[in-house]
Amino acid sequence: MLLLLPIGLQAQVRTERLLEKGWRFTRDDAPAFAEPSYDDSRWQEVTVPHDWAIYGPFSAGNDLQHTAIAQDGQTQAVEHAGRTGGLPFVGTGWYRLRFEVPERNEGRRCTLLFDGAMSHARVYVNGREAIRWPNGYNSFHTDITPLLNPGGENLLAVRLENLPESSRWYPGAGIYRNVHLIVTDEAHVPVWGTQIITRRADEASARVRQCTALAVPQGKSPADYAIETAVTDPAGRIVARHRQSAGADFGDHCFEQEFTIDRPALWSPDTPALYTSTSEIYEGGELKDRYVTVFGIRTVEAVQGEGFRLNGKPLKFRGVCLHHDLGPLGGIVNESAIRHRIRLLKEMGCNAIRTSHNMPAPELIEICDETGMMVMAESFDEWETKKVENGYHKEFGQWAERDLVNLVRRFRNNPSVVMWCIGNEVPDQWNGDRGPKLSLRLQNICHREDPTRPVTQGMDAPDAVTANNMAAVMDIPGFNYRPHLYARNYLRLPQEMILGSETASTISSRGIYKFPVVRRSMPRYDDHQASSYDVEHCGWSNLPEDDFIQHDDRPYCMGEFVWTGFDYLGEPTPYYSDWPSHSSLFGIIDLAGIPKDRYWLYRSKWNPEAETLHILPHWNWKGREGEVTPVFIYTNYPEAELFINGRSQGRRRKDTGVTIDNSADSVSAADLKRQRRYRLMWMDTRYEPGTVKAVAYDEEGNAVAEREIRTAGEPYRIVLEADRTVIAADGKDYAFVTVRVEDRQGTPCPLADNEIRFEVTGAGYYRAGANGNPASLEPFQRPRMKLFSGMMTAVIAPTERPGTITVKATSPGLKKATVEIRSEAATQR
Ligand code: GAL
């Protein structure tokens, strides 16, 4: 397929388009694939973003790792079957695309920008290597003008290669993020060429400085050009303008412009106000470039003894760590999937995301800007010392600076990014000499590229890093786990603040409950699940309340980033060797995007203004009649009464007398003492079929809310619920359809595992599905799947033709269901 830039665009000073369609793809490998003359017509036709491995099939043999995970306390090598998800990401893949650029490209520059390609990219244009970039998560760009056939057809070829044992989770595979083709004049603002800094800001006014780089043709100097910048507020009104005439001394090819903005709308999670700067570059009277930068006005500070401040106000992080995969969609970037996730997190009261352990997709950051979600943007999981055999330690020496520079330059204008993270539990922590030096070096690179944001890293060896000063040299010392050591770490640190850079690692499976209900570390069950009573964790980790209490009671604790917001592909701890197990159990939300019970615990704490009154477990325990079956309530209210079949089981109140110190011993831990401060627990209720009702009371003792669950009868009908019933007819605005089974009375059936078949007709198709079962090996793309704990999610894609999409779900013995989704052309929207 030939890609032509629309003729009209040639007249524009700058054009940018995504190279999405018409790619050819193969898993074979040969040097000839870079050559324009090679015939690729037999290759698979694919659309980018594309993840070649998510189509499976799952197999224990895919990237089977035989190793001891030191971080997890393993001293002897064991077999790790699903560590990277059991999907076929290892090996090579080639992508080829034929494209044209405007005929009159005399005096024009052409740049390719990759948002990320997994991994070890080698990019060829017309048979010649244009750039290579090993890190699969990072953005990189290159000017391809000299390699182009003026006015003719060009061939872009990309070779990717993923090594075995190169990751600790599912990395995805392929050109899984967007590729941009940017055409400019010879005189132009280069990629990521602006830097906009809030110098100071309060409600009355803000001072903002913009630096703009300029690339100029040979024989010219930046002083030959003028720049005019206009800043518009969130409503599109021009609020500042500045013109710098030609002839000035632009020093290091960088125009500096300063703006005062009265009564600025400050960016924050509650007020995600975005400003736009549009800079025009002129040579004489001729417009050469128009460059748009979206930014926010806000200040961030890490204050000694106090913690983090946004716009001068103290703020604690209620954050989650997120790996990059989008569950059944794999590594591909997709805006609608990201929005769906952020909606769920915001509704839970989450205010920050840590992009563990790598550079995020630009779409994620832009959506965080827009919706008000702070970001800790991370770079590396390894420095010089290896965690996995073929990990980033092999590239670190040569690439670390370039990788970090690209991360910072790409996202330095995004207001959601409030700090940089240079590493995660790097084994260099234990190296008293190298650890602190490397920390300083990487932190300094961040400061050099961006003097406004603090830098942190997640460290899990508190004794080592407080002894060798690796923690002391950081702007913000970030600690992974071990909250019981925070107070001691604090005394050893000049910054007098502690960030919970990674916390909890509580494990659970949605809708699965284990008896007796006891706190357990690294439990393993035959079904490869973990209990949704939220009492199970890893050897190094803890329960949510062990973190809540620290950040509530110690003013210097800055808040936390929970491991993790969503389940992700790979790392099915503690089922290291127990295949099948393809995804993690750490998520507050499962791989299908369905909240687990824990979601309501975090919501009750993090979003106290919203009413939460959640009862667990489900009430379908045939065979457990008369047996002790504890009931927990997660609520924002201080007190509740529980009724089983109308009989009161007593009133419970959150125990505010529990403190860090009086609950620090092992007996208190086993007794779930801290949990009594944050959840309401009836530990000795007995099961009998019927109803479980909760009545919540406010501080004044008024009954303010009521909730009831009941024992479900036989599965009777399928119920479909789409997150949106109107989407864009652009091929990528997916709808997320929640699928559940109910009995005749409309009670959800929590044990239903019926296989549901989908038939999608009209202007869309079945894109993928997931049920959140980490031990399922059903392919995500097949339009039929078994429910897990009574539910699953179907992802429906629109075609590019507007119309109605009909999703029909059937299963033998169940009443079928349909849902209609309308897809509209951009002009209709
Ligand atoms: C941490 C690590 C994460 C993940 C987590 C599981 O040590 O930083 O990447 O492995 O443990 O608890």
PDB file of N, CA and C and ligand atoms in Angstrom, residues 71-72 168-169 323 354 356-357 381 387 424-425 460 480-481 502 505 538 540-541 563 568 571 573 586, ligand 1:
ATOM      1  N   GLN A  71      15.413 -10.654  44.691  1.00  0.00           N
ATOM      2  CA  GLN A  71      14.504  -9.678  45.309  1.00  0.00           C
ATOM      3  C   GLN A  71      13.368 -10.364  46.070  1.00  0.00           C
ATOM      4  N   ASP A  72      12.990 -11.546  45.590  1.00  0.00           N
ATOM      5  CA  ASP A  72      11.892 -12.271  46.235  1.00  0.00           C
ATOM      6  C   ASP A  72      12.402 -13.240  47.297  1.00  0.00           C
ATOM      7  N   ARG A 168      11.051  -8.983  33.429  1.00  0.00           N
ATOM      8  CA  ARG A 168      10.446  -9.604  34.614  1.00  0.00           C
ATOM      9  C   ARG A 168       8.921  -9.626  34.522  1.00  0.00           C
ATOM     10  N   TRP A 169       8.370  -9.143  33.410  1.00  0.00           N
ATOM     11  CA  TRP A 169       6.926  -9.121  33.191  1.00  0.00           C
ATOM     12  C   TRP A 169       6.725  -9.198  31.689  1.00  0.00           C
ATOM     13  N   HIS A 323       1.964  -1.274  35.216  1.00  0.00           N
ATOM     14  CA  HIS A 323       2.755  -1.701  34.067  1.00  0.00           C
ATOM     15  C   HIS A 323       2.047  -1.208  32.805  1.00  0.00           C
ATOM     16  N   ARG A 354       2.345   5.667  38.952  1.00  0.00           N
ATOM     17  CA  ARG A 354       3.784   5.485  38.730  1.00  0.00           C
ATOM     18  C   ARG A 354       3.920   4.572  37.523  1.00  0.00           C
ATOM     19  N   SER A 356       5.590   2.234  36.285  1.00  0.00           N
ATOM     20  CA  SER A 356       6.579   1.203  36.597  1.00  0.00           C
ATOM     21  C   SER A 356       6.765   0.268  35.399  1.00  0.00           C
ATOM     22  N   HIS A 357       7.952  -0.116  35.065  1.00  0.00           N
ATOM     23  CA  HIS A 357       9.226   0.456  35.510  1.00  0.00           C
ATOM     24  C   HIS A 357       9.916   1.044  34.292  1.00  0.00           C
ATOM     25  N   ASP A 381      14.498  -0.366  35.266  1.00  0.00           N
ATOM     26  CA  ASP A 381      14.379  -1.440  36.263  1.00  0.00           C
ATOM     27  C   ASP A 381      15.755  -2.041  36.560  1.00  0.00           C
ATOM     28  N   LYS A 387      19.251  -7.965  36.761  1.00  0.00           N
ATOM     29  CA  LYS A 387      18.181  -8.714  37.418  1.00  0.00           C
ATOM     30  C   LYS A 387      17.844  -9.929  36.555  1.00  0.00           C
ATOM     31  N   ASN A 424      14.198   1.344  39.726  1.00  0.00           N
ATOM     32  CA  ASN A 424      13.407   0.516  40.621  1.00  0.00           C
ATOM     33  C   ASN A 424      14.230  -0.621  41.197  1.00  0.00           C
ATOM     34  N   GLU A 425      14.417  -0.592  42.499  1.00  0.00           N
ATOM     35  CA  GLU A 425      15.082  -1.688  43.205  1.00  0.00           C
ATOM     36  C   GLU A 425      16.317  -2.169  42.452  1.00  0.00           C
ATOM     37  N   ASP A 460      14.502  -0.892  47.763  1.00  0.00           N
ATOM     38  CA  ASP A 460      13.928  -1.910  48.649  1.00  0.00           C
ATOM     39  C   ASP A 460      14.956  -2.470  49.624  1.00  0.00           C
ATOM     40  N   ASN A 480      10.425   1.027  48.699  1.00  0.00           N
ATOM     41  CA  ASN A 480       9.493  -0.013  48.284  1.00  0.00           C
ATOM     42  C   ASN A 480       9.281  -0.968  49.456  1.00  0.00           C
ATOM     43  N   TYR A 481       8.042  -1.072  49.910  1.00  0.00           N
ATOM     44  CA  TYR A 481       7.668  -2.005  50.992  1.00  0.00           C
ATOM     45  C   TYR A 481       8.346  -1.640  52.320  1.00  0.00           C
ATOM     46  N   GLU A 502       6.547   2.162  46.440  1.00  0.00           N
ATOM     47  CA  GLU A 502       5.862   0.927  46.033  1.00  0.00           C
ATOM     48  C   GLU A 502       5.371   0.267  47.312  1.00  0.00           C
ATOM     49  N   SER A 505       1.468  -4.776  47.635  1.00  0.00           N
ATOM     50  CA  SER A 505       1.567  -6.099  47.011  1.00  0.00           C
ATOM     51  C   SER A 505       0.697  -7.092  47.766  1.00  0.00           C
ATOM     52  N   CYS A 538       2.731 -10.968  49.904  1.00  0.00           N
ATOM     53  CA  CYS A 538       3.992 -11.655  49.593  1.00  0.00           C
ATOM     54  C   CYS A 538       4.911 -11.635  50.818  1.00  0.00           C
ATOM     55  N   TRP A 540       7.640 -10.204  51.265  1.00  0.00           N
ATOM     56  CA  TRP A 540       8.256  -8.893  51.517  1.00  0.00           C
ATOM     57  C   TRP A 540       7.203  -7.798  51.662  1.00  0.00           C
ATOM     58  N   SER A 541       5.943  -8.179  51.571  1.00  0.00           N
ATOM     59  CA  SER A 541       4.942  -7.114  51.451  1.00  0.00           C
ATOM     60  C   SER A 541       3.889  -7.200  52.550  1.00  0.00           C
ATOM     61  N   TRP A 563       1.307  -1.321  44.671  1.00  0.00           N
ATOM     62  CA  TRP A 563       1.562  -2.356  43.658  1.00  0.00           C
ATOM     63  C   TRP A 563       0.379  -3.298  43.666  1.00  0.00           C
ATOM     64  N   TYR A 568      -1.544  -7.344  35.741  1.00  0.00           N
ATOM     65  CA  TYR A 568      -0.825  -7.225  34.474  1.00  0.00           C
ATOM     66  C   TYR A 568      -0.376  -8.606  34.028  1.00  0.00           C
ATOM     67  N   GLU A 571       4.424 -12.196  35.878  1.00  0.00           N
ATOM     68  CA  GLU A 571       4.701 -12.125  37.313  1.00  0.00           C
ATOM     69  C   GLU A 571       3.540 -12.630  38.188  1.00  0.00           C
ATOM     70  N   THR A 573       3.290 -14.122  40.888  1.00  0.00           N
ATOM     71  CA  THR A 573       3.706 -14.410  42.258  1.00  0.00           C
ATOM     72  C   THR A 573       2.476 -14.718  43.121  1.00  0.00           C
ATOM     73  N   PHE A 586      -1.738  -9.012  41.921  1.00  0.00           N
ATOM     74  CA  PHE A 586      -1.530  -7.836  42.782  1.00  0.00           C
ATOM     75  C   PHE A 586      -2.588  -6.755  42.595  1.00  0.00           C
TER      76      PHE A 586
HETATM   77  C1  GAL B   1       8.798  -5.352  43.671  1.00  0.00           C
HETATM   78  C2  GAL B   1       9.148  -4.922  42.258  1.00  0.00           C
HETATM   79  C3  GAL B   1       7.949  -5.010  41.330  1.00  0.00           C
HETATM   80  C4  GAL B   1       7.245  -6.309  41.540  1.00  0.00           C
HETATM   81  C5  GAL B   1       6.808  -6.385  42.975  1.00  0.00           C
HETATM   82  C6  GAL B   1       5.962  -7.572  43.321  1.00  0.00           C
HETATM   83  O1  GAL B   1       9.905  -5.770  44.350  1.00  0.00           O
HETATM   84  O2  GAL B   1       9.606  -3.611  42.243  1.00  0.00           O
HETATM   85  O3  GAL B   1       8.393  -4.887  40.007  1.00  0.00           O
HETATM   86  O4  GAL B   1       8.130  -7.326  41.226  1.00  0.00           O
HETATM   87  O5  GAL B   1       7.953  -6.427  43.766  1.00  0.00           O
HETATM   88  O6  GAL B   1       5.655  -7.554  44.703  1.00  0.00           O
END
